[in-house]
Tab-separated table of C-alpha atoms in Angstrom:
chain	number	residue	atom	x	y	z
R	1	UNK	CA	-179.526	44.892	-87.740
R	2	UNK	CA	-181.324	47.166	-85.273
R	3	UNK	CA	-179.528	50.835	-83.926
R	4	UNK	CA	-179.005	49.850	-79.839
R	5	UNK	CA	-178.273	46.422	-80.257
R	6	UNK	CA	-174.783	44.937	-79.181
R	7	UNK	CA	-172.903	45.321	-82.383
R	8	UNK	CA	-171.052	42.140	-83.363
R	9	UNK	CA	-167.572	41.697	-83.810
R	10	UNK	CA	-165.997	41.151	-87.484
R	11	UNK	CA	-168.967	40.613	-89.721
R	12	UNK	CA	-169.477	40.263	-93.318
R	13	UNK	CA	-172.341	40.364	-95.225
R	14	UNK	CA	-172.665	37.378	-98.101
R	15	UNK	CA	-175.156	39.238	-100.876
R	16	UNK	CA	-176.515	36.801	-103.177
R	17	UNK	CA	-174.339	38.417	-106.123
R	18	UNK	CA	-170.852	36.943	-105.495
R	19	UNK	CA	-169.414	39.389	-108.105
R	20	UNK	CA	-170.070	42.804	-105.822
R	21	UNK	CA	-167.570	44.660	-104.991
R	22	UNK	CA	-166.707	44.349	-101.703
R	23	UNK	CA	-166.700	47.925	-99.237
R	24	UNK	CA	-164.946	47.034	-95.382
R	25	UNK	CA	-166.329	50.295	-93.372
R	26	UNK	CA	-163.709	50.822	-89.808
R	27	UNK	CA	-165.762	52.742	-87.418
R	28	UNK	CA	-165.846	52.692	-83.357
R	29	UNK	CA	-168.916	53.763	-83.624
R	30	UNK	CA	-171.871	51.014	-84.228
R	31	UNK	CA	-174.154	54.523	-85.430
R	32	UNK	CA	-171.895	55.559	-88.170
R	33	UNK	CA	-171.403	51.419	-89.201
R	34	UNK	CA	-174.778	51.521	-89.556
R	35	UNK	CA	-175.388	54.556	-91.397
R	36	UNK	CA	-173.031	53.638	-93.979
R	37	UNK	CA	-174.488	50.151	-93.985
R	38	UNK	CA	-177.402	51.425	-95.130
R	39	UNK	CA	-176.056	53.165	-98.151
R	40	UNK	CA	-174.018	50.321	-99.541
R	41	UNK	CA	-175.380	47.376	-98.292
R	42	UNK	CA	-177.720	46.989	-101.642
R	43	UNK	CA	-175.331	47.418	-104.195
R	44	UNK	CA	-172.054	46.183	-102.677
R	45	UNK	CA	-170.572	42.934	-100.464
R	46	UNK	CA	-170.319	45.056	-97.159
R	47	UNK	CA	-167.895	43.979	-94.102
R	48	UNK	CA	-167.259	45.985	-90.437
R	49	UNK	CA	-164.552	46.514	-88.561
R	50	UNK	CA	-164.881	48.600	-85.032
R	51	UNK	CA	-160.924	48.641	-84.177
R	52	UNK	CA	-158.036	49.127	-86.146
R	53	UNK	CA	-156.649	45.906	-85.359
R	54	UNK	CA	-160.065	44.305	-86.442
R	55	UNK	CA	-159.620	46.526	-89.492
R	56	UNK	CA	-156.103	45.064	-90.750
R	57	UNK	CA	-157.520	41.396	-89.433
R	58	UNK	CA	-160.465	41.745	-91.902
R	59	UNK	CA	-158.382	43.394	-94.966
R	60	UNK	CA	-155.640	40.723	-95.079
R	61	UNK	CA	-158.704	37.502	-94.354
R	62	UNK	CA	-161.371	39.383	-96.809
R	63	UNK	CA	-159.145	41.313	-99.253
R	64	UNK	CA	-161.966	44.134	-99.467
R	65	UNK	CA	-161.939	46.178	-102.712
R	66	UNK	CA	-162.249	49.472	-100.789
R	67	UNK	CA	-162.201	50.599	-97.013
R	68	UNK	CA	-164.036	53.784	-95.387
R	69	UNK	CA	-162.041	54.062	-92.872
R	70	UNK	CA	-162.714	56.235	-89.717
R	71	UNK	CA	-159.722	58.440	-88.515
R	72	UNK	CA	-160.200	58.652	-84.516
R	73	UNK	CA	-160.213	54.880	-82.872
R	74	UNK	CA	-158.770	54.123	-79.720
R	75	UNK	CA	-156.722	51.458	-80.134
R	76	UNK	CA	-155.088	52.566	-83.134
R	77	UNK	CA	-156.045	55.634	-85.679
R	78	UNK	CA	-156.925	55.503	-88.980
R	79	UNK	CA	-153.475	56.881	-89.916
R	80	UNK	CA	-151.918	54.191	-88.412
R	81	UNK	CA	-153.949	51.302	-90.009
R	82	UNK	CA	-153.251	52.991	-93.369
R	83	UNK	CA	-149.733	52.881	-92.914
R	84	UNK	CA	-149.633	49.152	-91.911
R	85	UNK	CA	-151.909	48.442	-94.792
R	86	UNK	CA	-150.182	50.978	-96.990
R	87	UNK	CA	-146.610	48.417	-96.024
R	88	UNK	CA	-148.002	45.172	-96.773
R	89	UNK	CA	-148.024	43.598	-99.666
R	90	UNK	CA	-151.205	42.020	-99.867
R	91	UNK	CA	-153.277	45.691	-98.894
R	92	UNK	CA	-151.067	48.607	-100.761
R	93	UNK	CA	-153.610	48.735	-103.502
R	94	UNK	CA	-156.422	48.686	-101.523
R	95	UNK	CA	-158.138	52.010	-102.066
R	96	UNK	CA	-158.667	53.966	-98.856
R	97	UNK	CA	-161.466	56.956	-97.952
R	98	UNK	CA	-161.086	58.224	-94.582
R	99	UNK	CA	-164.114	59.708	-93.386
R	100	UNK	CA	-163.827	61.978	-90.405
R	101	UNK	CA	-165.771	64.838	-88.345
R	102	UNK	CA	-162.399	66.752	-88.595
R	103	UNK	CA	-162.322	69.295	-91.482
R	104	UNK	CA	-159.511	71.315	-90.913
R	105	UNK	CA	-157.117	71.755	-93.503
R	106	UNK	CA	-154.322	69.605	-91.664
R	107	UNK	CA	-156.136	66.966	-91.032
R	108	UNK	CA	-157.353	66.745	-94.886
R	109	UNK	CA	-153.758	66.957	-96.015
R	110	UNK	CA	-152.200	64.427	-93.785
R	111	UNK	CA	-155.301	61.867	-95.104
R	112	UNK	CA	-153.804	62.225	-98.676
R	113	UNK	CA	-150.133	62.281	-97.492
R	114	UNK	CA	-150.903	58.689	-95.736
R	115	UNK	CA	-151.789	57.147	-99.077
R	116	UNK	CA	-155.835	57.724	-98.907
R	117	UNK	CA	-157.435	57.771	-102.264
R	118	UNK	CA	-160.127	60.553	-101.087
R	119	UNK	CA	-161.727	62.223	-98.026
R	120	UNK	CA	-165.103	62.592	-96.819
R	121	UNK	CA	-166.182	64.686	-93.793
R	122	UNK	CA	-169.021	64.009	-91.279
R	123	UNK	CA	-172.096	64.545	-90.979
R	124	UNK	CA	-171.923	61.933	-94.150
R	125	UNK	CA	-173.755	62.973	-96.990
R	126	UNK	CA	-175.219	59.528	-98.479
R	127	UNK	CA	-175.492	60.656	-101.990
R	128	UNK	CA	-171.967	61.960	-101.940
R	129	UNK	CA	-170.306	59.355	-99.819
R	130	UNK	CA	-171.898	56.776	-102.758
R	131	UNK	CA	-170.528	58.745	-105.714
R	132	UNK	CA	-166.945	58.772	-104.598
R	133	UNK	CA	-167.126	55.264	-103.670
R	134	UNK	CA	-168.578	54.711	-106.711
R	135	UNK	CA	-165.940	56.519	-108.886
R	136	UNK	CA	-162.982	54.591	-106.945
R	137	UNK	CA	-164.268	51.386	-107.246
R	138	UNK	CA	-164.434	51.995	-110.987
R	139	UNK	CA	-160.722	53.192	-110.832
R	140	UNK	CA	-159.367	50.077	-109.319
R	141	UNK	CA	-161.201	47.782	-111.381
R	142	UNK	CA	-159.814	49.561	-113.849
R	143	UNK	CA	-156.133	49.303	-112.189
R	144	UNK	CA	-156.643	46.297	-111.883
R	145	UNK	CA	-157.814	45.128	-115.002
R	146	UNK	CA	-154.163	46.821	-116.194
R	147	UNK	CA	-152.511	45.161	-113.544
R	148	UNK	CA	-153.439	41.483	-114.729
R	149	UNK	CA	-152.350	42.449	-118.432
R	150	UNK	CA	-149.060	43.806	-117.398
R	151	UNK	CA	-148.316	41.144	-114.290
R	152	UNK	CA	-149.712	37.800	-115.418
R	153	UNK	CA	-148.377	35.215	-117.882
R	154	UNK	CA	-150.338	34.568	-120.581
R	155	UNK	CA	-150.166	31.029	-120.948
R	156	UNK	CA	-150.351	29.856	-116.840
R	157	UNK	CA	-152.083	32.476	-115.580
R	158	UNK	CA	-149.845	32.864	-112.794
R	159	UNK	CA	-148.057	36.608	-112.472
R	160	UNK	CA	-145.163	36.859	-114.563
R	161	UNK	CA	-141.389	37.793	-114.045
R	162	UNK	CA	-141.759	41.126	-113.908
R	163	UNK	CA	-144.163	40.909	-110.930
R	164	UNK	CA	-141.920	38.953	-109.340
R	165	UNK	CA	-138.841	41.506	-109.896
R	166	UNK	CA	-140.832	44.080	-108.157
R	167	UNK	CA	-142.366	42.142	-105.555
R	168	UNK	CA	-138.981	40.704	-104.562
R	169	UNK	CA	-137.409	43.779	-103.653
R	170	UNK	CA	-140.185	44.885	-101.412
R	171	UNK	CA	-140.710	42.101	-99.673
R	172	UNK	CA	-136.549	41.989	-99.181
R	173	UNK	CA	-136.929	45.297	-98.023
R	174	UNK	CA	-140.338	44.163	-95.564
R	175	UNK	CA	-138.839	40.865	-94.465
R	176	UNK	CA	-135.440	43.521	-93.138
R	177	UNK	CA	-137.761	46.116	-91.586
R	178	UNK	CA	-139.705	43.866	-89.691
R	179	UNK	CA	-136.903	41.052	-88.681
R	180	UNK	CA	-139.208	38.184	-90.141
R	181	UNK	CA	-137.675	35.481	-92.563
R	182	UNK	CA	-138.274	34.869	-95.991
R	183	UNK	CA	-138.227	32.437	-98.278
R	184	UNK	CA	-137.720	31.462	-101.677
R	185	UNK	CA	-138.217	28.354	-103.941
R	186	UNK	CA	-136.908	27.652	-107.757
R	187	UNK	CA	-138.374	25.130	-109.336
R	188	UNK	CA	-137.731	23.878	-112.728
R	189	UNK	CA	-139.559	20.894	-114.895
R	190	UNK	CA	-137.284	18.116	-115.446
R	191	UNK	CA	-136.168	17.402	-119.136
R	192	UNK	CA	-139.173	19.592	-120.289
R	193	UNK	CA	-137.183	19.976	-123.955
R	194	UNK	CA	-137.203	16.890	-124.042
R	195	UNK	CA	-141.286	16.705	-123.207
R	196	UNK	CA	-141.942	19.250	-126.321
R	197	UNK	CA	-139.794	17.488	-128.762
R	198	UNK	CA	-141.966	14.077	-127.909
R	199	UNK	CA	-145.432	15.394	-127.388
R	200	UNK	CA	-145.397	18.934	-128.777
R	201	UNK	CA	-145.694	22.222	-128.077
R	202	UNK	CA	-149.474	22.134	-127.664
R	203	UNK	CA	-148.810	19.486	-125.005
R	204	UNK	CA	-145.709	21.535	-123.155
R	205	UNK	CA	-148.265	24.373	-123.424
R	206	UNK	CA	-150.952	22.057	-121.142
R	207	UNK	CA	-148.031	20.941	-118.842
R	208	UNK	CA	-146.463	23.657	-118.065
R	209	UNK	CA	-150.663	25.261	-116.840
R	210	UNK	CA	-150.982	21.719	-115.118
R	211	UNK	CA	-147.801	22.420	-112.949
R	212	UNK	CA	-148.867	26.196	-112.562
R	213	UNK	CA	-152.086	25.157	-111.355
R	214	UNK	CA	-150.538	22.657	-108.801
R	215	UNK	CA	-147.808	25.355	-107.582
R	216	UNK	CA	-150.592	28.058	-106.586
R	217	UNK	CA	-153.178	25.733	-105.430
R	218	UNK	CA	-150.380	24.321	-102.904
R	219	UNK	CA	-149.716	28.061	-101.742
R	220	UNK	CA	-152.117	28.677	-99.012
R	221	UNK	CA	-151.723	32.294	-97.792
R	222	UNK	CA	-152.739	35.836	-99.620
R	223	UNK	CA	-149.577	36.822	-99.148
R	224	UNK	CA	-147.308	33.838	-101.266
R	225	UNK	CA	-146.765	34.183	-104.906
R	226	UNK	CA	-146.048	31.747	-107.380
R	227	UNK	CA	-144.284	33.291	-111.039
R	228	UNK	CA	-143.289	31.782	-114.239
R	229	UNK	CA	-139.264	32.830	-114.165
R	230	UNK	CA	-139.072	31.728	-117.685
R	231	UNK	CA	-139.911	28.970	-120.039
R	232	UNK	CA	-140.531	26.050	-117.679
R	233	UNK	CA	-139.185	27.626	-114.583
R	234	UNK	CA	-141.245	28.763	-111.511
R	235	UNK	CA	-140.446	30.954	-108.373
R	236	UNK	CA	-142.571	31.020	-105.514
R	237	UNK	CA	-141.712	33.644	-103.014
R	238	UNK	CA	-142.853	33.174	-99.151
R	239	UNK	CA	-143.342	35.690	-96.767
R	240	UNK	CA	-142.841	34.915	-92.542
R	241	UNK	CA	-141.455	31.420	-93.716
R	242	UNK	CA	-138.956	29.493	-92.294
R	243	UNK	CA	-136.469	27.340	-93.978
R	244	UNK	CA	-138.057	23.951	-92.509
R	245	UNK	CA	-141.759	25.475	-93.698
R	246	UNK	CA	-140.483	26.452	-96.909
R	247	UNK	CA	-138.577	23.017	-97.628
R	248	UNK	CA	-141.941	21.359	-96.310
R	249	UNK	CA	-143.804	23.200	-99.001
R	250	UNK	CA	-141.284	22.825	-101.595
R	251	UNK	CA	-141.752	19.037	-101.131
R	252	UNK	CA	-145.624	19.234	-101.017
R	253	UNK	CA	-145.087	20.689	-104.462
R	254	UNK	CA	-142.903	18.176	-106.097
R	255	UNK	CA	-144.989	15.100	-104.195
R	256	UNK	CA	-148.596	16.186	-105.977
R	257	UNK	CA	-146.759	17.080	-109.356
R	258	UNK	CA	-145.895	13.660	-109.313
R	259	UNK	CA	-149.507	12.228	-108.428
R	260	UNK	CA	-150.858	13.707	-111.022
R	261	UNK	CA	-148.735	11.168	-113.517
R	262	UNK	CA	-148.637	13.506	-116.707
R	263	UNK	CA	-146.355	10.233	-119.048
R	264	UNK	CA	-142.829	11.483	-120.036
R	265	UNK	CA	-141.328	8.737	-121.482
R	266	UNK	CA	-138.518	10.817	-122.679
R	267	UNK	CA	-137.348	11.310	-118.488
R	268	UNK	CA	-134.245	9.411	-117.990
R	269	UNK	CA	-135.483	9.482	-113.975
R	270	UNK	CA	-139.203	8.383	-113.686
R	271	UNK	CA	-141.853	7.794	-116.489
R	272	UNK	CA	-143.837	10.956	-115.614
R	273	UNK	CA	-143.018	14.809	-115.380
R	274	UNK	CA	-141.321	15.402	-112.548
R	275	UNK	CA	-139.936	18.629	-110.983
R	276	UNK	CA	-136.681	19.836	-108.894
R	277	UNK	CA	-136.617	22.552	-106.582
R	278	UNK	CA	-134.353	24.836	-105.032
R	279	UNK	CA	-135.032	26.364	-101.902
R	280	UNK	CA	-133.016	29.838	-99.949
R	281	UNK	CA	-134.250	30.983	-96.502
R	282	UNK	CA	-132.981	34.830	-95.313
R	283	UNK	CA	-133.803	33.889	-91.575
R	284	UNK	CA	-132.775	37.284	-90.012
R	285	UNK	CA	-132.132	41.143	-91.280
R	286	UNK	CA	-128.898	41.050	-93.641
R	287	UNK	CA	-127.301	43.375	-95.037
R	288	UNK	CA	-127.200	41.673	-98.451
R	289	UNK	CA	-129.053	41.961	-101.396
R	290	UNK	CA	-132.562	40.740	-103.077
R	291	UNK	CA	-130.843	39.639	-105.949
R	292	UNK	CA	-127.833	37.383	-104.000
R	293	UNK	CA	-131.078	35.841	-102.271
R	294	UNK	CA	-132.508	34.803	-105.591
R	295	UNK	CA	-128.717	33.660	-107.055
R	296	UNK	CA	-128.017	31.367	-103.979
R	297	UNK	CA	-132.042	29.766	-104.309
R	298	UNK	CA	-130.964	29.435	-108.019
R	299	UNK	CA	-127.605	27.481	-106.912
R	300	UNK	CA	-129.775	25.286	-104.398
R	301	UNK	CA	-131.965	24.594	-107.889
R	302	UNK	CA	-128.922	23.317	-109.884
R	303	UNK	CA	-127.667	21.383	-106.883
R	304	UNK	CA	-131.025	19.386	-106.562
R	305	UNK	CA	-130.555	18.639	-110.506
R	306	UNK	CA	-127.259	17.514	-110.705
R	307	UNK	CA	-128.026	15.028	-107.352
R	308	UNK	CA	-130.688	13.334	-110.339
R	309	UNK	CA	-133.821	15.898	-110.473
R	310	UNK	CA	-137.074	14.900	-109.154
R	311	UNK	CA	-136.017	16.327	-105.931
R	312	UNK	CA	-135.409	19.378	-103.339
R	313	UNK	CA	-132.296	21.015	-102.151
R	314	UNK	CA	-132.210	23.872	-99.842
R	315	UNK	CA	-130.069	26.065	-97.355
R	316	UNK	CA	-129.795	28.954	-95.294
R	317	UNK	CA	-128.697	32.535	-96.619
R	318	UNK	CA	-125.593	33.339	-96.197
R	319	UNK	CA	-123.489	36.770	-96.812
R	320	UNK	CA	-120.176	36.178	-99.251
């Protein structure tokens, strides 16, 4: 990249080492890009941004481990990309340093108030500008590294109930905010008792990762999330989903769980593990609650079970 050429649009930089942390700098300013460019670009995955809206594109497509993010753009500040980052679920964590030619003392406390993780003032000092990133990227690894141990299941490897508590709520509270729908699917694994008793637990134990892996691989988007409920129960929670995309998904689900023909002989209902789902879709802003939303999915779940399992069942939300 040479200083004076036309600076492209939304680029990323593939280092041989796929296991780099990856650094998203959001400047208008090709000069400062490439300044900063040159002090990461050997040690780190580095991708640009020269817009806010470019900036929130490349976080949500890219999921960048950290983002230097400039403060004056014109088509949107820094303080207002952090915000929308800060309020979506796929970007909170996402460590931010805004880096910025003001110094003032407002300016320095409104970066922190917004959620940034540090501040750096131009002209950039490369050596300083590389320890803070530095010591940041550490922390979230480490955060991270927490994260997994407190959020994941052990045994699928998908996040756990817990997660799923706490991401349920906000994104109850997002999908209200923003007047976008969201959806929810139960799913449970058909006579799965009856699975362990025949084949063992070891077995159950392999089954229960098979389905996991088939749930989450089905999930396309950053933002979807698939959690063991409990025992051989899943939830998968959807984001900007309709009730017609979520029952399509729901049925992607149980179709490939199926293909893979894992034998239950013990199923009164088809001679290999088979799965029913329940589906809810909150299609506009209600006044109700997260946990109603999860009760009436949970209904839809028992309704496709008692119609004779292997199947999906799914409505609307609706208030009383």
């Amino acid at each position: 990249m040479t200083i004076g050429q036309p600076f492209p649009q939304n680029v990323a930089f593939d280092l041989p080492d796929g296991k780099k942390s990856k650094i998203l700098i959001v400047d208008d300013h090709p000069i400062n890009i490439q300044v900063l460019y040159q002090a990461f670009s050997a040690d780190y995955d580095v991708c640009m941004a020269i817009s806010g809206k470019q900036a929130l594109d490349v976080s949500h497509s890219q999921h960048p481990d950290l983002i230097l993010l400039d403060v004056e753009m014109p088509d949107m500040n820094g303080f207002e990309v952090c915000e929308k980052l800060k309020a979506s679920a796929d970007t909170w964590d996402i460590p931010i340093i805004f880096v910025t030619a003001h110094i003032d003392e407002e300016t320095e406390t409104r970066c922190f108030n917004e959620g940034a993780v540090d501040f750096i003032s131009k002209p950039i000092n490369r050596n300083t500008v590389r320890a803070r990133v530095k010591t940041h990227l550490l922390l979230k690894s480490q955060s991270d590294l927490l994260r997994q141990l407190v959020y994941l299941d052990g045994l699928t490897k998908v996040h756990n109930r817990r997660y799923f508590d706490e991401r349920l709520e906000i994104e109850w509270k997002l999908a209200n905010r923003n007047q976008t729908p969201l959806s929810l699917i139960m799913i449970d694994v058909d006579f799965f008792k009856k699975y362990n008793d025949l084949y063992g637990h070891q077995a159950g134990d392999n089954c229960l990762q098979q389905v996991a892996k088939i749930i989450s691989d089905t999930l396309k988007r950053p933002t979807d999330l698939v959690a063991r409920y409990g025992g051989e129960e899943f939830v998968c929670l959807l984001p900007d989903t309709l009730l017609t995309g979520a029952m399509s998904i729901a049925e992607a689900i149980r179709v490939r769980i199926l293909a893979q023909n894992i034998p239950h002989v013990g199923s009164t209902i088809y001679p290999f593990v088979s799965i029913s789902l329940g589906v809810c879709c909150k299609e506009a802003p209600s006044v109700g609650m997260a946990a109603t939303f999860l009760h009436q999915a949970d209904t839809q779940l028992y309704l496709a079970k008692d119609k004779g399992r292997n199947q999906t069942s799914g409505r609307s939300y609706q208030l009383g």
